[in-house]
Short mmCIF file of N, CA and C in Angstrom, two decimals:
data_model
loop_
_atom_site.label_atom_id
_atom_site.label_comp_id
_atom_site.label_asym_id
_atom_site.label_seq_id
_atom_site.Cartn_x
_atom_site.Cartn_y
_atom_site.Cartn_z
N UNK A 1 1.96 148.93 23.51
CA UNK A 1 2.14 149.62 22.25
C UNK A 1 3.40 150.47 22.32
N UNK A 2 3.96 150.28 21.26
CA UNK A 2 5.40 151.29 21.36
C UNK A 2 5.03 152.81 20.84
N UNK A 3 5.98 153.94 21.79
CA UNK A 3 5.78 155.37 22.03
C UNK A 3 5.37 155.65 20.09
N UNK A 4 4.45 156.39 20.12
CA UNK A 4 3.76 157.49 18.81
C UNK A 4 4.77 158.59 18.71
N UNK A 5 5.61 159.21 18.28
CA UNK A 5 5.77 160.25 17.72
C UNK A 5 4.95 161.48 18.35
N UNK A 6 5.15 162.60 18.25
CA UNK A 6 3.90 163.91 18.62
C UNK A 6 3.54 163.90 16.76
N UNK A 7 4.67 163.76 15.90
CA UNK A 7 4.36 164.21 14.56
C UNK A 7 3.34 163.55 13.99
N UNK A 8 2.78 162.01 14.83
CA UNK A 8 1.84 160.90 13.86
C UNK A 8 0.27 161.58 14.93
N UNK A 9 0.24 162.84 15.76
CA UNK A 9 -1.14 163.02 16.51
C UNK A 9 -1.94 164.51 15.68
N UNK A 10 -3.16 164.19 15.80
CA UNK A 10 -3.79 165.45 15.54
C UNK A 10 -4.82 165.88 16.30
N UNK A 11 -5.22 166.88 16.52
CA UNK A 11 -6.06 167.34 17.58
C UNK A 11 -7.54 167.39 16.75
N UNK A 12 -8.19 167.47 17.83
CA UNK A 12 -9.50 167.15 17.06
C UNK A 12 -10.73 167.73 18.52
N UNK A 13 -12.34 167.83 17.94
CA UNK A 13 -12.63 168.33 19.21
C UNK A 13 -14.28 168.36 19.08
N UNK A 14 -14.91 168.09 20.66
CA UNK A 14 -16.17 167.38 20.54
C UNK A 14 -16.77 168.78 20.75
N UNK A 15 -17.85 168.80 20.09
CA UNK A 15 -18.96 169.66 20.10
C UNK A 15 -20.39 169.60 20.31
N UNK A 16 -20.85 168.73 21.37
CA UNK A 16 -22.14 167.90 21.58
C UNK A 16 -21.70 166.95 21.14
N UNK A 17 -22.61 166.00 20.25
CA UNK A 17 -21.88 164.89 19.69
C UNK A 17 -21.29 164.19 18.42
N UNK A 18 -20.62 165.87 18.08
CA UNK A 18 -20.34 166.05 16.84
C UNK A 18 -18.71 165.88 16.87
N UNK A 19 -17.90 165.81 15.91
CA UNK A 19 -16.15 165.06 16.46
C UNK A 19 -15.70 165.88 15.22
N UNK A 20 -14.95 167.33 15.17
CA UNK A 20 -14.06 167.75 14.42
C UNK A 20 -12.91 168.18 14.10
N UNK A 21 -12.38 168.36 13.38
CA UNK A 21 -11.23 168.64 13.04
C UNK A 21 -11.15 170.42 12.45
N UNK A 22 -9.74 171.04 13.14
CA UNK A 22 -9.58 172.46 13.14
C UNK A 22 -9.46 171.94 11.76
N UNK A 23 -8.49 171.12 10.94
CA UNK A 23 -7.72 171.42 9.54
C UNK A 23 -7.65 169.98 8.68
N UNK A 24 -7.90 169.88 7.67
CA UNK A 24 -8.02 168.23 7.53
C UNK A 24 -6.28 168.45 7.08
N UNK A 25 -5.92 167.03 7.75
CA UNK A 25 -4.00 166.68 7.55
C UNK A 25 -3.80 166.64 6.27
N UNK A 26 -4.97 166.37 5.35
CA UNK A 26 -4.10 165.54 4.34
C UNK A 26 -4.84 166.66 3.15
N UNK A 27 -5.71 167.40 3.22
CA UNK A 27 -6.16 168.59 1.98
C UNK A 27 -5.90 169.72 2.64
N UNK A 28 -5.94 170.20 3.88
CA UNK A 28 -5.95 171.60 4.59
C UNK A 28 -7.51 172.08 4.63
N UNK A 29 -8.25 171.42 4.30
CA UNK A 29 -9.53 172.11 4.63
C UNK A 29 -10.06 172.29 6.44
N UNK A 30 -10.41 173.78 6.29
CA UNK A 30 -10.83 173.68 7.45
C UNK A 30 -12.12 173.71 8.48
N UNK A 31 -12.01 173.64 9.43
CA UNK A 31 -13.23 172.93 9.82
C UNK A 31 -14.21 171.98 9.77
N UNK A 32 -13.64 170.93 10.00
CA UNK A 32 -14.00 170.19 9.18
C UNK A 32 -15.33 168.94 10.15
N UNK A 33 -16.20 168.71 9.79
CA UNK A 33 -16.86 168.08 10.57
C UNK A 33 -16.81 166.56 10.05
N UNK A 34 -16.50 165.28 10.90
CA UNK A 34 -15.94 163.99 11.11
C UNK A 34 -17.42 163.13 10.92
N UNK A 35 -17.87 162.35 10.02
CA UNK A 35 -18.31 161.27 10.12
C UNK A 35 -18.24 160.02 11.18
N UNK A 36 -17.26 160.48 12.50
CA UNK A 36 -16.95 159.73 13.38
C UNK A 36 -18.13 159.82 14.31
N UNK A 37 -18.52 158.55 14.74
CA UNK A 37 -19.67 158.40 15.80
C UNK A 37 -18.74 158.38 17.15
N UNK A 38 -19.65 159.00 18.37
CA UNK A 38 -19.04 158.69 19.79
C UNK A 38 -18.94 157.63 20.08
N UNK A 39 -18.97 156.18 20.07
CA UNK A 39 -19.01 154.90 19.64
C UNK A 39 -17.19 154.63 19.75
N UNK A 40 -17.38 154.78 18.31
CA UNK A 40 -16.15 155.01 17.64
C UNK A 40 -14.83 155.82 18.22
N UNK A 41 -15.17 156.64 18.95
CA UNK A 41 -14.12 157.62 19.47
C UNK A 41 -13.75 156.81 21.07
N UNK A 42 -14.74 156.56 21.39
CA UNK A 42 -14.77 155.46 22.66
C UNK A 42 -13.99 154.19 22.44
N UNK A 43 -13.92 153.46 21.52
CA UNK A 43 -13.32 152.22 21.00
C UNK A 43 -11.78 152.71 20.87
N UNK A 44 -11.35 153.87 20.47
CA UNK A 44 -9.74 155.05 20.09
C UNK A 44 -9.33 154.91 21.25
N UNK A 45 -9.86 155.66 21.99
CA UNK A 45 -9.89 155.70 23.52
C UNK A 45 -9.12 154.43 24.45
N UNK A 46 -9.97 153.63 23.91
CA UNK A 46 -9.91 152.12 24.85
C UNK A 46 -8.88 151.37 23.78
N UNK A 47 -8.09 151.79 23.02
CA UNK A 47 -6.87 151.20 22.16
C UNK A 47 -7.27 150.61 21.11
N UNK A 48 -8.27 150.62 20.10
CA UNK A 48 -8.52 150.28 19.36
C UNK A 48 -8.49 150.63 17.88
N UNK A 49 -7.81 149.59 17.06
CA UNK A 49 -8.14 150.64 15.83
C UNK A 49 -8.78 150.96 14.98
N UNK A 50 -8.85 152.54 14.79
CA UNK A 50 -10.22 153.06 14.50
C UNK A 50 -9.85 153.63 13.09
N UNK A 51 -10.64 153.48 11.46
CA UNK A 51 -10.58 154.09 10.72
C UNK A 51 -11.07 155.89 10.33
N UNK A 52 -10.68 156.71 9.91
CA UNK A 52 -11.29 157.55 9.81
C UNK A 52 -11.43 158.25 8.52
N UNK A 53 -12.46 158.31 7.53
CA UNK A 53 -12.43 158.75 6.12
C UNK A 53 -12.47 160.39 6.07
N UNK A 54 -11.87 161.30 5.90
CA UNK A 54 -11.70 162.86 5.78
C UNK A 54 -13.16 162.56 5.04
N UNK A 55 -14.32 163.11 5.15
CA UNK A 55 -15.27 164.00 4.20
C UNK A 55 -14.81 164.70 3.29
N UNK A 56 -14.22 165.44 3.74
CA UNK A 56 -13.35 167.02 2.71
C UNK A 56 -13.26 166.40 0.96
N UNK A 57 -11.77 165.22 1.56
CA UNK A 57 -11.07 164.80 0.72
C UNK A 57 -10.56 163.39 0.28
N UNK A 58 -11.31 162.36 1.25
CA UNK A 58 -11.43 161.12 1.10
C UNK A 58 -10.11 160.27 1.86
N UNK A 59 -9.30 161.45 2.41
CA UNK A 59 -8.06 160.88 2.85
C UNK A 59 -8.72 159.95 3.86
N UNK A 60 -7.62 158.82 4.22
CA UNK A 60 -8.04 157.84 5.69
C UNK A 60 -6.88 157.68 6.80
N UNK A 61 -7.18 158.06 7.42
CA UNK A 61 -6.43 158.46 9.09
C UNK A 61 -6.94 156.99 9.44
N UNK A 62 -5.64 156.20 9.79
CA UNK A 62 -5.71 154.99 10.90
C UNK A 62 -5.48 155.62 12.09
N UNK A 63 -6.43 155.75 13.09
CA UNK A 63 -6.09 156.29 14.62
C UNK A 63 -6.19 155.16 15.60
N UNK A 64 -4.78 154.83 16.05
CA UNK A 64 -4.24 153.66 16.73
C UNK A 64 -4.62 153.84 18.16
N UNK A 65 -4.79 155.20 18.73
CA UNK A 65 -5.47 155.82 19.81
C UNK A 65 -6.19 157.38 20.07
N UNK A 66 -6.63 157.41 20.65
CA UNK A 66 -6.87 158.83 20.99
C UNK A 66 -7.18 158.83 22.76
N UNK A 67 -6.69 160.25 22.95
CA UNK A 67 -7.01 160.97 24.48
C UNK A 67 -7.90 162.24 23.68
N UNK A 68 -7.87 162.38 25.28
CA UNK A 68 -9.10 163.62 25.29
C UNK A 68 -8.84 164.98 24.01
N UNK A 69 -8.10 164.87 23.94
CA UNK A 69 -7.72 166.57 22.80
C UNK A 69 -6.94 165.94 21.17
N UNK A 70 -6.45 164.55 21.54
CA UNK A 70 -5.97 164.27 20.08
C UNK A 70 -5.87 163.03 19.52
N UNK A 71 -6.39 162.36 18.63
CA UNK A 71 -5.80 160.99 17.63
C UNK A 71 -4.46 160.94 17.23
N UNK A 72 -4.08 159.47 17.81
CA UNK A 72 -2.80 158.99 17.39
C UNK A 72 -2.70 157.98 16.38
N UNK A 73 -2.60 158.38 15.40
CA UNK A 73 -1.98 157.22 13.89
C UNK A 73 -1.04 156.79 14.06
N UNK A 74 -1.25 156.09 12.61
CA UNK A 74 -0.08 155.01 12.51
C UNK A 74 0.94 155.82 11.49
N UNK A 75 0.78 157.18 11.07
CA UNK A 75 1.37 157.88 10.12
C UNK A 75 1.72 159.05 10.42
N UNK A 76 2.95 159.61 10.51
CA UNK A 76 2.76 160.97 10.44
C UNK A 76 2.17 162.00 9.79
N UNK A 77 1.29 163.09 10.53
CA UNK A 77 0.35 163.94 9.80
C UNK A 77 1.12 165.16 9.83
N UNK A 78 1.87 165.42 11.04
CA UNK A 78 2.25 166.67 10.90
C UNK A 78 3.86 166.98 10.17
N UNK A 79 4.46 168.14 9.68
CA UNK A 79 5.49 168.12 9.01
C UNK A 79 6.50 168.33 10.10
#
């Protein structure tokens, strides 16, 4: 896979087996708790791509990977 940007990652963070987000990228809402199953975050992990629908605001994050502290898209989230 060719190098991500830091600008296309967002941090995100497990809480038992709950998967959230400090700020949603695409409304600013915060705290936001993820419809993402551990499943799913495992499949990110292992290079797969994983959809993700914001609750908040319906936005959808393609996450092309994730490590331990952040999801990597196919888009830049940050400015």
């Amino acid at each position: 896979m060719d190098f991500l940007p830091f600008s296309h990652t967002w941090p995100y963070e497990l809480q038992g087996k709950d998967i959230y987000v400090e700020a949603c990228p695409y409304c600013g809402e915060e705290h936001v708790l993820t419809h993402m199953k551990q499943k799913e975050l495992k499949l990110a992990k292992e290079h797969f791509k994983v959809r993700l629908v914001m609750p908040c605001c319906h936005g959808v994050m393609t996450i092309l990977e994730a490590d331990s502290d952040y999801f990597w898209a196919n888009e830049p989230l940050r400015k």
